[in-house]
XYZ file of C-alpha atoms in Angstrom:
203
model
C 81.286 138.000 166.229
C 84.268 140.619 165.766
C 83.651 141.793 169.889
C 85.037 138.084 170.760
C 87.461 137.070 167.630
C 89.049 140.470 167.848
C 90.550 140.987 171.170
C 91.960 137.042 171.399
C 93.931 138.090 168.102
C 94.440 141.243 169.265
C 96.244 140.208 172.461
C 98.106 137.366 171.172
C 99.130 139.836 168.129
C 101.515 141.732 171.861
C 102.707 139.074 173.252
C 104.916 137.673 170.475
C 107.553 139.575 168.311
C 105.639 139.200 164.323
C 105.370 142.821 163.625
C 104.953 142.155 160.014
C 101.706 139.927 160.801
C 100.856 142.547 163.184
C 100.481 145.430 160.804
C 98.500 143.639 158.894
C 95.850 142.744 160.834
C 96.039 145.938 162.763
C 95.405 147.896 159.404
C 92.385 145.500 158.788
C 91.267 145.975 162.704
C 91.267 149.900 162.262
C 88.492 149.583 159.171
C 86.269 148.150 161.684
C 87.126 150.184 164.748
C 89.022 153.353 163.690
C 88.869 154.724 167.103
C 91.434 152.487 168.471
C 94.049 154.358 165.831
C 96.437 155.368 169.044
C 96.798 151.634 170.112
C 97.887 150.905 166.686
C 100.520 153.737 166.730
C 101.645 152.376 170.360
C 102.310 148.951 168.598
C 104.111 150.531 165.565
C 106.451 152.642 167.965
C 107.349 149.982 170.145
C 107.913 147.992 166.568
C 110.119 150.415 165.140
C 107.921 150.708 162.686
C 107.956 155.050 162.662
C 107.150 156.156 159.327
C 104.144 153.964 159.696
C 103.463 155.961 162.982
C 103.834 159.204 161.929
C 101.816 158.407 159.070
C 98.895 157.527 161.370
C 99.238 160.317 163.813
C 99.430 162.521 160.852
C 95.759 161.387 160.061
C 94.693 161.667 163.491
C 95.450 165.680 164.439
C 94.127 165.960 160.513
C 90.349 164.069 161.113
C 88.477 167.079 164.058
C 86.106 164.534 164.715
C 88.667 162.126 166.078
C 88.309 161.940 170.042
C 91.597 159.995 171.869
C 90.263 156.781 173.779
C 93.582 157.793 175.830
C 91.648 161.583 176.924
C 94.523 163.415 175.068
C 93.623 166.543 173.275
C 94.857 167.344 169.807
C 97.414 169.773 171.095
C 99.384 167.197 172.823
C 98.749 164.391 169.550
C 100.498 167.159 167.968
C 103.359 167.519 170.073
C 103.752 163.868 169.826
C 103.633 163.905 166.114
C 106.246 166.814 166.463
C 108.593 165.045 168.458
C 108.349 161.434 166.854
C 109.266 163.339 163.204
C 111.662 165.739 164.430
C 114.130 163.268 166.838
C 113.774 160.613 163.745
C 114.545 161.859 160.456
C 116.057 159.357 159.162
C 113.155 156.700 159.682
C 110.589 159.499 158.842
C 110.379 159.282 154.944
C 106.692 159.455 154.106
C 105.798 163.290 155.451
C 106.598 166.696 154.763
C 108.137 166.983 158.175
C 108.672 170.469 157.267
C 105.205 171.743 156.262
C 104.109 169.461 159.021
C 105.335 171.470 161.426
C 104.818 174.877 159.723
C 101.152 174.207 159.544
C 101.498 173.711 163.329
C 103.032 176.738 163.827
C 99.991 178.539 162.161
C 97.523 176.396 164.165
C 99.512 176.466 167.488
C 100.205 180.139 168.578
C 101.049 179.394 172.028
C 103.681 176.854 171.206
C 105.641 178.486 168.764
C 108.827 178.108 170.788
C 108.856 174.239 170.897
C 107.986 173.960 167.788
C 110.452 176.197 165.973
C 113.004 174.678 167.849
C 111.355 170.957 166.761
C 111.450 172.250 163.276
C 115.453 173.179 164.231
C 115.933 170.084 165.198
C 114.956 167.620 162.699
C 118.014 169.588 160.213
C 120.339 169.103 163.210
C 119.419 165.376 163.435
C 119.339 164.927 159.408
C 122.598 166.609 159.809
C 121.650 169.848 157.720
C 122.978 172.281 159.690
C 122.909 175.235 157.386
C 119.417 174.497 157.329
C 119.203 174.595 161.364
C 120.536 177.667 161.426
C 118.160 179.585 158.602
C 115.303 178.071 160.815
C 116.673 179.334 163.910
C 116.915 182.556 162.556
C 113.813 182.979 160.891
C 112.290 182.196 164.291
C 113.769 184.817 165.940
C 112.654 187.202 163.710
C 109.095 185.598 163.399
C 108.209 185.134 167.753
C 106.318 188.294 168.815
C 106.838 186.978 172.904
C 109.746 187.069 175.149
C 108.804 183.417 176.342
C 109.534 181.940 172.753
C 112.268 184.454 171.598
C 114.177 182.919 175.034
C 113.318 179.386 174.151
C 114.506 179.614 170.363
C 117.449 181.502 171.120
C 118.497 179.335 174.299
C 118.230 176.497 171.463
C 120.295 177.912 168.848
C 123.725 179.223 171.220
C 123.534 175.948 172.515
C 123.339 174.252 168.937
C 126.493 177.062 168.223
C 128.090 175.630 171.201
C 127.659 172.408 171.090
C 129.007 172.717 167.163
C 132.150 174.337 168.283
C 133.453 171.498 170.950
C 132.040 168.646 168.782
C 134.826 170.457 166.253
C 137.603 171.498 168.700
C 136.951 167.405 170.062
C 137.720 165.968 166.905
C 141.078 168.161 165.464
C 142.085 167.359 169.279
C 142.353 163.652 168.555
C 144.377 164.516 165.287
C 148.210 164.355 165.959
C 148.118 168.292 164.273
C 145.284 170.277 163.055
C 145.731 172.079 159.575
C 145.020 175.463 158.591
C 141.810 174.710 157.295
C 140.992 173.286 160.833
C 142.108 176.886 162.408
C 140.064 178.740 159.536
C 137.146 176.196 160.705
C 137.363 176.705 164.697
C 137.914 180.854 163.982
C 134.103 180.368 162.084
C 132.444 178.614 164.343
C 133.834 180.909 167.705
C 133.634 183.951 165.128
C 129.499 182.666 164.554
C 128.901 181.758 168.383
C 130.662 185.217 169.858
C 128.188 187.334 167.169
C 124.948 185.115 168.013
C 125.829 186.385 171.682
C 126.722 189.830 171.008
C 123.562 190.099 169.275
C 121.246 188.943 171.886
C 119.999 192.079 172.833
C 119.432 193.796 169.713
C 117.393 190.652 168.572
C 115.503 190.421 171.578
């Protein structure tokens, strides 16, 4: 009788805050009805519960026979995944965000843009931003259209940017900034002035 038990425990599984309880069953639910996966990752979102999430997702864009009750395709269950691990690395600890997005990159042609710049993102946010830049620039080098070059690059002098006033900000609140905060605001102008001078040539 699993068509009349389930959606009673189902329902009363949302309306009260036992997310521990609710993972549980959920997990058990899905070996009966794997098709309602995307309900499951709804709960674990709105639960906090992200690694799990991603974890899930993951195996959805993986399984080609999966078909969303929700009529997405897998193109946008990938951009979901993308965004989910990229704006949450430090709840994300169970994937290769990395190859992750890499493999989209290989599977994804037309969205190599947003995803570079997702892949950018997740060392900004895990506060790696040597990283960030390498990724930045090997996407420049890598985009072949004028549509992602100008997405990636719009990305990265705003990442330059943003780095430089986030700096100047905080040696403003000091009573007197040190030589080693000149040397460190003469970098970061000396980085962002080059990334625009070389706009063109990249391009």
């Amino acid at each position: 009788q699993h068509n009349r038990i389930w959606p009673l425990y189902l329902e009363f599984l949302n309306k009260y805050d036992i997310p521990e309880t609710g993972v549980r069953v959920y997990r058990r639910y899905l070996k009966l009805n794997p098709e309602d996966t995307e309900e499951y990752v709804n709960y674990l979102i709105h639960n906090n519960h992200l690694d799990e999430a991603a974890q899930q997702l993951a195996k959805i864009v993986d399984n080609e026979h999966f078909v969303s009750k929700f009529g997405k395709s897998n193109h946008q269950l990938w951009n979901e995944l993308c965004e989910l691990i990229s704006k949450n690395p430090d709840k994300i600890v169970s994937l290769n965000v990395d190859a992750i997005i890499r493999s989209g990159l290989r599977r994804y042609t037309d969205q190599l843009g947003h995803l570079w710049n997702s892949l950018a993102d997740y060392y900004v946010r895990s506060g790696l931003f040597e990283r960030a830049r390498d990724i930045y620039e090997e996407a420049i080098e890598t985009v072949t259209t004028v549509r992602d070059f100008s997405q990636i690059f719009d990305a990265y002098a705003q990442f330059e940017e943003l780095s430089l006033s986030k700096l100047m900000e905080e040696i403003g609140k000091k009573d007197k900034a040190s030589a080693e905060d000149d040397v460190e605001i003469d970098l970061r102008l000396a980085r962002f002035e080059n990334l625009m001078e070389r706009r063109l040539a990249l391009l």
